Amino acid sequence: MSFARKVWKLLVGIKDGLSLLFLLLFFTLLFGVLTARPGPAQIQGGALLLALDGVVVEEKSVIDPVQAFLSGTAPTGEYDVQDIVHAIDTAARDERIKVIVLDLSRFLGGGSVHLQDIGEALDRARAAKKPVLAHAIGYGDDGLRLASHASEVWLDPLGGAVVMGPGGNRLYYGALLDRFRINARIYKVGTYKSAVEPYDRSDMSPEARENAQALYGALWEEWQAQVRKARPKADIARVTREPAQWVAASGGDLAQAALAAGLVDKLGSSVAFGNRVAKLAGQDPMDQAPGAYLHTGLDPWLAGNPRDTAGKPIGVITIAGEILDGEAGPGSAGGDRIAQLLDEALDDDLAGLVVRVDSPGGSVMASEVIREAIERHKARKIPVAVSMANVAASGGYWVATPADRIFAEPETITGSIGIFAVIPTFEGLAAEYGVGSDGVQTTPLTGQPDLVGGFTPEVDAILQSSIENGYADFLARVAQARGMTPARVDTIGQGRVWDGGTARQIGLVDQYGGLDEALAWVAGKAKLGRGDWHARYLGTQPPAYDNILRSLLLDEEAAGERTGDVFGMIASHQRSLLGQAEADLARLARGSGMQAYCLSCPIQPRAAAAAAAGQDGGWLKGLLRFLAE
């Protein structure tokens, strides 16, 4: 009896201890939530510090608290492109801000259109006599493109700069699936619809190569043109045509090579850079650390400079990330979630609607759900415009078809009008291990689909017919929207991907411009003058705990590992291959329905950063790592 009492006391003690621990955690989180939100009181002036420790995105995702704590990995930092542009523009007009600082040492990239928008905002700030200073340990393509708009570009003496250009290799699994006797049954329409090629080939098809060369060639020309315009003295030709000789000429010193080629202006540590900024922004009286300077961060600045809400609202709905069935997002485009947001806004007396698209597509059904919701707004006789960001391809173009006018940039990737589905069956693998499939059928479809025994010819024919019908629907929607015949759309469709400049020439896009131009066009159609309208973003704000979770989970050491010098950037590319493999195989295993998805489009910055940082965990990654060891 004495032993039982001792056990009971031990259990009660453990229970009380756990209760105390959870209470402490709860009040710590509560305090963090209440204090995490930045406020106008935190604005100190001096420098507007844009420490972009992560990726620039169209729409920030929300952290799942349970998954975040269980995974134990630091979240990738995300920065809304509209927030950055708004911060720069307001800082350019504010006397409290003396200089704008870009800290790019942990910058993981952004889409071409986003980088162009930020670059143009930096140019406006410099025109307003606000100097812009940039510093990094290592510059890649995206970092150099942003930094080229700075008045002074600094580089750590132990760092470097590398220009790789768009493109690169992707993984193909045809031989691997054959080896394991997995039959990837492919149903598609579109000569150039290369999204299915990784599952039945071991290399790129000639058609896909032709399309990719044209697309990436156009993007590369635009990158060079933009950097040369912002930084005329940069010797891009030397850096990209003879990179080994360029580095060798500086004795292998990457930093000196970057300086010699005019990619950067000065070499200096973060302390030396901070001392330079302090001469412009002033010393921080509360921080006497070496290299410290008076500054205001992005979040406090945004809190003290809210967007204008005067006049009539013009709705802006964001379709960012892969288009998925259900409630997914923000950060992914869940069809039901976006349709609900649009339907809730039907009673808001919007003067017009702008659909901001930054998506490679995805589910056909979810794309159609979104398209129908946009049509319900159009039925109210209000102007509807689509603003394409980095990518608006396949399903991303499907949702654009209701627009009265489509805006895109030369570097926007669009088109990919085509449909596919991939379903794996395992009859070969089963037979190899002595597993058979047999039974009685009353019709050709009895027991189908049979993933072990394989599909009957009738099932294959039905699925292919369904895909062809879906493609015909896609052609009809585009033809009606663009004033073309379905036959004409078919000639520019077939899954082919286009850059924004070519897309405008062939009629898939109406005019060049970004979100501001699309809003201005809608305002003009609604007969609203300057100051008579404002943009109202349809969607929910991140929950209060999001900021504190990012602060608690952000591992500074891990963040440093995934950026750093040139070697760190190269290593991150290697790690991202594992993430690409997981995403490809997950798409195969998922067995999704009809897909209007662009696999030829560049991997989105958020996905690439997560893969490089090792955050896309799961059973597939574990399996792949096991096989690789």
XYZ file of C-alpha atoms in Angstrom:
629
model
C 0.000 0.000 0.000
C 2.902 2.296 0.784
C 4.383 1.610 -2.668
C 1.072 2.467 -4.355
C 0.906 5.799 -2.501
C 4.423 6.644 -3.641
C 3.562 5.829 -7.242
C 0.418 7.942 -6.969
C 2.388 10.895 -5.578
C 4.889 10.523 -8.404
C 2.117 10.594 -11.004
C 0.494 13.619 -9.334
C 3.865 15.364 -9.264
C 4.414 14.685 -12.963
C 0.901 15.957 -13.712
C 1.468 19.147 -11.682
C 4.831 19.684 -13.334
C 3.387 19.313 -16.825
C 0.504 21.630 -15.927
C 2.956 24.253 -14.696
C 5.049 23.842 -17.831
C 2.029 24.305 -20.107
C 0.883 27.338 -18.102
C 4.316 28.924 -18.416
C 4.347 28.177 -22.155
C 0.844 29.609 -22.541
C 1.662 32.877 -20.772
C 4.968 33.154 -22.636
C 3.141 32.799 -25.944
C 0.437 35.211 -24.789
C 3.043 37.800 -23.871
C 4.767 37.235 -27.170
C 1.528 37.654 -29.108
C 0.758 40.891 -27.327
C 4.236 42.306 -27.890
C 5.159 40.784 -31.262
C 3.110 43.124 -33.372
C 5.247 46.101 -34.302
C 3.811 49.553 -33.785
C 4.445 53.127 -34.938
C 6.215 53.864 -31.642
C 9.080 51.653 -32.816
C 9.893 53.993 -35.713
C 13.260 55.614 -34.997
C 14.014 57.110 -38.385
C 17.576 56.997 -39.639
C 17.780 54.137 -42.121
C 14.928 52.016 -43.432
C 16.502 48.598 -42.967
C 15.281 45.939 -45.384
C 16.948 42.802 -44.028
C 15.505 40.330 -46.501
C 16.266 37.089 -44.681
C 14.287 34.827 -46.960
C 12.218 35.084 -50.129
C 10.030 37.732 -51.725
C 6.541 36.393 -52.398
C 3.193 37.572 -53.697
C 1.368 36.300 -50.626
C 2.854 35.249 -47.288
C 1.960 31.819 -46.004
C 0.738 31.193 -42.458
C 2.704 28.979 -40.086
C 0.922 25.887 -38.815
C 1.916 26.042 -35.114
C 1.642 22.307 -34.476
C 3.603 21.325 -37.584
C 6.195 24.022 -36.916
C 6.943 22.853 -33.382
C 6.980 19.171 -34.352
C 9.281 19.707 -37.327
C 11.835 21.656 -35.301
C 12.973 23.570 -38.410
C 13.240 27.289 -38.826
C 10.613 28.854 -41.083
C 11.806 30.456 -44.281
C 11.369 34.200 -44.042
C 8.754 35.597 -46.439
C 8.318 39.203 -47.521
C 5.253 40.439 -49.367
C 6.394 42.310 -52.474
C 3.619 44.892 -52.107
C 4.736 45.599 -48.527
C 8.326 46.175 -49.623
C 7.337 48.500 -52.466
C 4.964 50.435 -50.183
C 7.675 50.769 -47.524
C 10.234 52.093 -50.017
C 7.804 54.562 -51.590
C 6.686 55.991 -48.244
C 10.282 56.161 -46.990
C 11.264 58.119 -50.103
C 8.804 60.846 -49.068
C 9.558 60.856 -45.342
C 12.184 63.183 -43.896
C 12.845 60.840 -40.971
C 14.447 58.318 -43.326
C 17.885 59.367 -44.521
C 18.955 56.209 -46.338
C 17.526 52.854 -47.435
C 19.619 49.802 -46.572
C 19.412 46.384 -48.260
C 20.883 43.588 -46.156
C 21.020 40.687 -48.642
C 23.352 38.269 -46.837
C 20.445 35.875 -46.235
C 18.382 36.747 -49.261
C 17.028 33.599 -50.905
C 15.534 35.146 -54.017
C 12.324 36.249 -55.634
C 10.530 36.118 -58.950
C 11.691 38.283 -61.851
C 8.628 40.524 -61.808
C 8.849 41.026 -58.051
C 12.501 42.006 -58.319
C 11.613 44.446 -61.093
C 8.892 46.043 -58.928
C 11.263 46.478 -55.989
C 14.026 47.748 -58.256
C 11.746 50.392 -59.731
C 10.750 51.498 -56.223
C 14.443 51.830 -55.299
C 14.987 53.927 -58.429
C 12.155 56.217 -57.332
C 13.771 56.556 -53.904
C 17.114 57.499 -55.431
C 15.353 60.038 -57.662
C 13.942 61.532 -54.450
C 17.529 61.986 -53.201
C 17.442 59.026 -50.825
C 20.665 56.994 -51.102
C 20.334 53.219 -51.255
C 23.121 51.038 -49.848
C 23.347 47.246 -50.231
C 25.558 44.689 -48.490
C 25.919 40.914 -48.710
C 28.368 38.105 -48.102
C 27.515 36.534 -51.422
C 25.445 37.718 -54.378
C 23.571 35.401 -56.707
C 21.454 36.354 -59.714
C 18.517 37.683 -57.700
C 20.671 39.470 -55.143
C 22.712 41.159 -57.863
C 19.584 42.254 -59.658
C 18.261 43.985 -56.527
C 21.635 45.403 -55.524
C 22.198 46.858 -58.984
C 19.626 49.529 -58.100
C 21.648 50.692 -55.088
C 23.784 53.829 -54.910
C 26.550 51.787 -53.288
C 26.937 48.005 -53.510
C 29.122 46.480 -50.780
C 30.503 42.956 -50.619
C 32.223 41.170 -47.756
C 35.939 40.670 -48.585
C 35.533 36.924 -47.960
C 32.449 36.690 -50.139
C 31.836 36.755 -53.847
C 29.330 37.097 -56.668
C 28.244 34.539 -59.248
C 25.932 34.964 -62.236
C 24.439 31.647 -63.310
C 21.566 32.712 -65.547
C 18.094 31.134 -65.694
C 17.558 27.517 -66.604
C 19.340 24.386 -65.425
C 18.597 20.691 -65.206
C 15.629 18.914 -63.700
C 15.187 15.284 -62.707
C 13.662 12.544 -64.872
C 12.466 9.235 -63.441
C 11.464 7.155 -66.457
C 14.249 4.597 -66.092
C 13.824 4.504 -62.300
C 10.113 3.747 -62.581
C 10.872 1.060 -65.187
C 13.418 -0.458 -62.845
C 10.813 -0.773 -60.106
C 8.224 -1.846 -62.714
C 5.886 1.041 -61.872
C 3.656 2.008 -64.777
C 3.043 5.771 -64.860
C -0.087 5.953 -66.997
C -0.075 9.330 -68.732
C -3.077 11.079 -70.216
C -2.429 14.430 -71.821
C -3.102 16.886 -74.603
C -0.352 19.204 -75.754
C 2.807 18.550 -77.733
C 4.694 20.864 -75.385
C 2.946 19.775 -72.167
C 6.178 18.638 -70.551
C 4.766 18.260 -67.041
C 4.443 14.516 -67.634
C 7.902 13.945 -69.124
C 9.716 13.235 -65.839
C 7.545 10.149 -65.409
C 8.081 8.466 -68.780
C 11.454 9.771 -70.002
C 15.021 9.980 -68.797
C 15.733 13.210 -70.630
C 14.022 16.260 -72.088
C 12.031 15.848 -75.281
C 13.071 17.911 -78.334
C 9.779 19.857 -78.127
C 10.283 20.702 -74.456
C 13.888 21.707 -75.128
C 12.826 24.000 -77.952
C 10.240 25.664 -75.715
C 12.637 25.981 -72.755
C 15.415 27.470 -74.871
C 13.096 30.148 -76.224
C 11.621 30.919 -72.800
C 14.829 31.032 -70.792
C 16.631 32.815 -73.569
C 14.081 35.639 -73.377
C 14.313 35.754 -69.569
C 18.113 35.867 -69.724
C 18.103 38.735 -72.204
C 15.706 40.665 -69.976
C 17.841 40.032 -66.864
C 20.925 41.377 -68.601
C 19.045 44.383 -69.948
C 17.666 45.266 -66.524
C 21.032 44.963 -64.757
C 22.888 46.889 -67.460
C 20.303 49.658 -67.278
C 20.609 49.937 -63.502
C 24.388 49.425 -63.425
C 25.964 50.358 -66.773
C 29.542 49.805 -65.598
C 28.974 46.135 -64.770
C 30.873 43.905 -67.208
C 28.184 41.223 -67.498
C 29.634 39.797 -70.712
C 32.995 39.060 -69.108
C 31.425 37.542 -66.010
C 29.108 35.208 -67.902
C 31.051 34.227 -71.024
C 34.422 33.446 -69.446
C 33.728 33.016 -65.725
C 36.792 30.873 -64.966
C 39.181 33.313 -66.663
C 37.447 36.226 -64.933
C 38.024 34.717 -61.483
C 41.559 33.574 -62.321
C 42.507 37.131 -63.303
C 41.972 38.108 -59.661
C 43.980 35.186 -58.334
C 40.877 33.249 -57.329
C 39.694 36.054 -55.039
C 35.954 36.140 -55.789
C 35.411 39.428 -54.004
C 38.188 41.183 -55.943
C 36.854 39.653 -59.159
C 33.397 41.099 -58.464
C 34.955 44.494 -57.767
C 37.051 44.374 -60.947
C 33.976 43.534 -63.055
C 31.981 46.415 -61.598
C 29.416 44.141 -59.971
C 30.086 45.834 -56.625
C 31.481 49.192 -55.571
C 33.286 48.472 -52.301
C 34.597 45.586 -50.246
C 33.972 45.720 -46.533
C 32.750 43.742 -43.561
C 29.333 44.243 -42.025
C 30.969 46.484 -39.396
C 32.632 48.672 -42.024
C 29.358 48.835 -43.926
C 27.480 49.756 -40.761
C 29.932 52.556 -40.026
C 29.325 53.904 -43.527
C 25.548 53.822 -43.016
C 25.925 55.510 -39.620
C 27.481 58.528 -41.340
C 24.249 58.946 -43.319
C 21.633 57.725 -40.834
C 23.242 58.634 -37.518
C 24.349 56.573 -34.538
C 21.888 54.489 -32.574
C 21.982 55.890 -29.004
C 20.654 52.574 -27.650
C 23.166 50.336 -29.416
C 26.896 50.908 -29.108
C 27.931 47.689 -30.848
C 30.489 48.004 -33.671
C 28.782 48.836 -36.939
C 25.451 49.775 -35.314
C 23.413 52.603 -36.799
C 20.032 54.239 -36.259
C 17.424 52.337 -38.198
C 13.788 51.315 -38.492
C 12.798 47.801 -39.535
C 10.272 46.882 -42.207
C 7.435 45.786 -39.884
C 7.432 48.880 -37.631
C 7.622 51.109 -40.685
C 4.627 49.413 -42.263
C 2.701 49.669 -38.986
C 3.329 53.412 -38.911
C 2.526 53.913 -42.594
C -0.740 52.117 -43.353
C -2.114 52.089 -46.862
C -4.660 54.693 -47.873
C -8.303 53.690 -47.387
C -9.976 56.799 -48.792
C -12.537 56.584 -51.570
C -14.342 53.629 -53.051
C -12.769 50.166 -52.771
C -11.381 48.206 -55.706
C -11.039 44.576 -54.725
C -7.748 42.707 -55.164
C -7.834 38.920 -54.918
C -4.501 37.093 -54.841
C -4.048 33.700 -56.487
C -0.543 32.678 -55.458
C 1.129 29.283 -55.460
C -0.150 25.978 -56.761
C -3.911 25.884 -57.332
C -5.318 23.152 -55.112
C -8.724 21.736 -54.313
C -10.172 22.790 -50.976
C -9.222 25.424 -48.422
C -5.439 25.548 -48.895
C -3.565 28.777 -48.284
C -2.595 31.544 -47.987
C 0.600 30.814 -49.860
C -1.234 28.164 -51.866
C -4.321 28.854 -53.939
C -7.085 26.721 -52.439
C -9.981 26.953 -54.889
C -12.741 26.848 -52.265
C -10.978 29.396 -50.036
C -10.487 31.914 -52.840
C -14.025 31.430 -54.173
C -15.391 32.049 -50.668
C -13.385 35.268 -50.355
C -14.744 36.453 -53.692
C -18.327 35.544 -52.804
C -18.103 37.304 -49.441
C -17.049 40.462 -51.284
C -20.108 40.444 -53.575
C -21.957 42.637 -51.070
C -19.059 45.055 -50.538
C -20.023 47.422 -53.373
C -16.630 47.122 -55.041
C -15.959 49.550 -57.873
C -14.010 46.870 -59.702
C -11.859 43.795 -59.252
C -8.200 43.055 -59.936
C -7.143 39.408 -59.960
C -3.458 39.164 -59.095
C -2.077 35.855 -60.377
C 1.291 34.348 -59.459
C 0.686 30.657 -60.046
C 1.938 27.814 -62.275
C -1.568 26.309 -62.132
C -2.710 23.039 -60.652
C -6.109 21.419 -60.279
C -8.500 21.958 -63.177
C -11.502 21.683 -60.852
C -10.125 24.272 -58.420
C -9.232 26.593 -61.315
C -12.799 26.364 -62.586
C -14.210 27.071 -59.107
C -12.135 30.265 -58.976
C -13.046 31.245 -62.545
C -16.765 30.910 -61.810
C -16.409 33.068 -58.679
C -14.703 35.785 -60.741
C -17.513 35.560 -63.296
C -20.038 36.288 -60.505
C -18.292 39.610 -59.917
C -18.190 40.323 -63.631
C -21.949 39.711 -63.766
C -22.361 42.777 -61.516
C -21.123 44.866 -64.478
C -17.929 46.009 -62.773
C -14.572 46.121 -64.603
C -12.344 43.100 -64.012
C -8.621 43.101 -64.756
C -5.951 40.440 -64.310
C -2.468 41.409 -63.205
C 0.072 38.663 -63.916
C 3.128 38.571 -61.678
C 6.007 36.130 -62.219
C 3.935 33.182 -63.439
C 0.355 32.878 -64.674
C 0.484 29.641 -66.603
C -1.803 26.690 -67.240
C -4.402 26.863 -64.441
C -2.980 30.316 -63.734
C -4.153 31.324 -67.213
C -7.454 29.447 -66.849
C -8.463 31.756 -63.959
C -7.463 34.800 -66.039
C -9.982 34.143 -68.806
C -12.869 36.201 -67.296
C -10.767 39.399 -67.377
C -11.752 42.451 -69.400
C -8.041 43.238 -69.659
C -4.872 41.291 -68.886
C -1.689 43.000 -67.728
C 1.713 41.308 -67.668
C 5.400 42.173 -67.675
C 7.940 41.091 -70.314
C 9.355 38.578 -67.812
C 6.000 37.109 -66.877
C 5.707 33.418 -67.768
C 2.291 32.490 -69.106
C 0.477 30.205 -71.516
C 0.986 26.456 -70.966
C -2.546 25.850 -72.246
C -2.811 22.103 -71.841
C -4.113 19.413 -69.491
C -2.733 16.160 -68.156
C -3.161 13.450 -65.542
C -0.740 10.812 -64.294
C -1.873 7.693 -62.451
C 0.626 5.030 -61.319
C -0.290 1.336 -61.500
C 1.753 -1.531 -60.135
C 0.905 -4.636 -62.176
C 4.537 -5.166 -63.152
C 5.835 -4.813 -59.595
C 3.090 -7.079 -58.251
C 3.848 -9.782 -60.803
C 7.540 -9.679 -59.956
C 6.710 -10.520 -56.344
C 4.169 -13.170 -57.246
C 1.049 -11.101 -56.597
C -1.744 -11.623 -59.102
C -5.084 -9.925 -59.651
C -8.060 -11.888 -60.902
C -11.829 -11.952 -60.517
C -15.174 -11.754 -62.295
C -16.307 -8.731 -64.314
C -19.847 -8.029 -65.416
C -18.843 -4.999 -67.529
C -15.546 -3.714 -68.941
C -15.425 -1.280 -65.991
C -16.071 -3.729 -63.162
C -13.336 -3.472 -60.517
C -11.716 -0.527 -62.226
C -9.533 1.327 -61.652
C -7.332 -1.574 -60.589
C -3.970 -0.209 -59.446
C -2.527 -3.715 -59.012
C -4.007 -5.517 -61.995
C -3.751 -2.520 -64.328
C -6.382 -0.653 -66.321
C -8.502 -2.130 -69.081
C -8.301 -0.576 -72.556
C -11.754 0.899 -71.962
C -10.580 2.749 -68.844
C -7.531 4.109 -70.677
C -9.767 5.301 -73.521
C -12.259 6.956 -71.159
C -9.546 8.798 -69.219
C -7.849 10.051 -72.379
C -11.208 11.190 -73.780
C -11.860 13.089 -70.547
C -8.503 14.855 -70.838
C -9.223 15.769 -74.477
C -12.614 17.137 -73.475
C -10.993 19.189 -70.716
C -8.513 20.595 -73.212
C -11.375 21.517 -75.542
C -13.020 23.365 -72.639
C -9.748 25.200 -71.989
C -9.495 26.221 -75.655
C -13.124 27.393 -75.681
C -12.655 29.582 -72.597
C -9.502 31.182 -73.955
C -11.031 31.648 -77.414
C -14.088 33.410 -76.012
C -11.997 35.576 -73.688
C -9.416 36.603 -76.285
C -11.647 36.898 -79.354
C -9.960 34.027 -81.184
C -11.111 30.804 -82.748
C -10.417 27.577 -80.844
C -8.209 26.503 -83.733
C -6.090 29.635 -83.340
C -5.792 29.084 -79.570
C -4.749 25.495 -80.261
C -1.808 26.675 -82.377
C -0.452 28.782 -79.492
C -1.584 26.245 -76.888
C -0.484 22.601 -76.873
C 1.117 23.253 -73.477
C 3.634 25.749 -74.846
C 4.972 28.309 -72.361
C 5.524 31.931 -73.384
C 7.345 34.919 -71.961
C 5.223 38.012 -71.400
C 6.613 39.880 -74.382
C 5.752 37.109 -76.824
C 2.418 36.496 -75.094
C 1.436 40.082 -75.818
C 2.362 39.708 -79.482
C 0.236 36.581 -79.921
C -2.769 38.005 -78.073
C -2.686 36.194 -74.729
C -1.916 39.474 -72.942
C -3.329 42.955 -73.601
C -0.640 45.305 -72.321
C 2.474 45.634 -70.217
C 2.052 46.714 -66.629
C 1.932 45.584 -63.050
C -0.595 45.745 -60.255
C -0.626 49.559 -60.161
C -1.406 49.782 -63.850
C -4.199 47.227 -63.526
C -5.724 49.138 -60.595
C -5.487 52.418 -62.497
C -7.194 50.855 -65.522
C -10.056 49.525 -63.383
C -10.414 52.917 -61.677
C -10.583 54.604 -65.071
C -13.273 52.219 -66.293
C -15.192 52.868 -63.078
C -14.833 56.633 -63.726
C -12.904 57.217 -60.505
C -10.242 59.902 -60.320
C -7.083 60.100 -58.236
C -7.935 59.928 -54.545
C -11.422 58.573 -55.225
C -10.492 54.919 -54.731
C -8.255 52.543 -52.820
C -7.203 48.910 -53.161
C -8.894 46.497 -50.770
C -7.126 43.159 -50.511
C -9.612 40.338 -50.111
C -8.311 37.893 -47.557
C -7.564 37.382 -43.927
C -4.628 38.879 -42.072
C -2.091 36.441 -40.575
C -3.087 35.413 -37.044
C -1.513 37.253 -34.124
C 0.678 34.291 -33.216
C 2.362 34.176 -36.627
C 5.030 36.776 -35.796
C 5.907 35.243 -32.452
C 6.157 31.758 -33.963
C 8.552 33.013 -36.601
C 10.652 34.686 -33.904
C 10.660 31.627 -31.637
C 11.425 29.141 -34.384
C 13.942 31.145 -36.388
C 17.326 29.509 -35.883
C 19.952 32.111 -36.699
C 22.700 29.547 -37.100
C 20.630 27.421 -39.469
C 19.630 30.512 -41.407
C 23.272 31.368 -41.873
C 24.042 27.894 -43.165
C 21.587 28.173 -45.998
C 23.055 31.365 -47.419
C 26.498 32.791 -46.733
C 29.223 32.833 -49.338
C 29.295 31.441 -52.863
C 29.969 27.914 -51.611
C 26.884 28.129 -49.406
C 24.775 29.186 -52.383
C 26.080 26.263 -54.452
C 25.327 23.866 -51.608
C 21.772 25.150 -51.393
C 21.275 24.300 -55.077
C 22.407 20.749 -54.372
C 20.000 20.395 -51.433
C 17.136 21.708 -53.532
C 17.418 18.698 -55.865
C 16.170 16.474 -53.055
C 13.199 18.747 -52.566
C 12.481 18.647 -56.294
C 12.525 14.847 -56.247
C 10.114 14.742 -53.329
C 7.700 17.160 -54.993
C 7.769 15.210 -58.275
C 7.236 11.833 -56.673
C 4.583 13.211 -54.319
C 2.688 14.518 -57.340
C 2.849 11.039 -58.854
C 1.805 9.288 -55.641
C -0.950 11.795 -54.910
C -2.972 10.642 -57.892
C -4.634 14.040 -58.327
C -7.360 14.657 -60.863
C -6.980 16.571 -64.116
C -4.115 19.028 -63.865
C -3.498 22.286 -65.658
C -0.013 22.744 -64.263
C 3.196 24.156 -65.736
C 6.251 22.079 -64.895
C 8.363 24.002 -67.425
C 7.982 27.154 -65.349
C 10.810 28.014 -62.925
C 10.393 26.644 -59.417
C 8.736 29.302 -57.285
C 11.097 31.036 -54.814
C 9.179 29.833 -51.753
C 9.369 26.180 -52.817
C 13.012 26.431 -53.876
C 14.009 28.064 -50.594
C 12.136 25.508 -48.520
C 13.773 22.652 -50.420
C 17.246 24.183 -50.087
C 16.707 24.742 -46.373
C 15.539 21.179 -45.834
C 12.053 22.189 -44.655
C 10.011 20.038 -46.974
C 10.159 17.022 -44.715
C 8.075 13.919 -45.075
C 8.235 10.183 -45.627
C 9.317 10.601 -49.246
C 12.286 12.695 -48.242
C 13.274 10.139 -45.644
C 13.088 7.378 -48.240
C 15.084 9.359 -50.767
C 17.759 10.195 -48.228
C 17.957 6.555 -47.181
C 18.443 5.427 -50.788
C 21.067 8.116 -51.331
C 23.197 7.044 -48.358
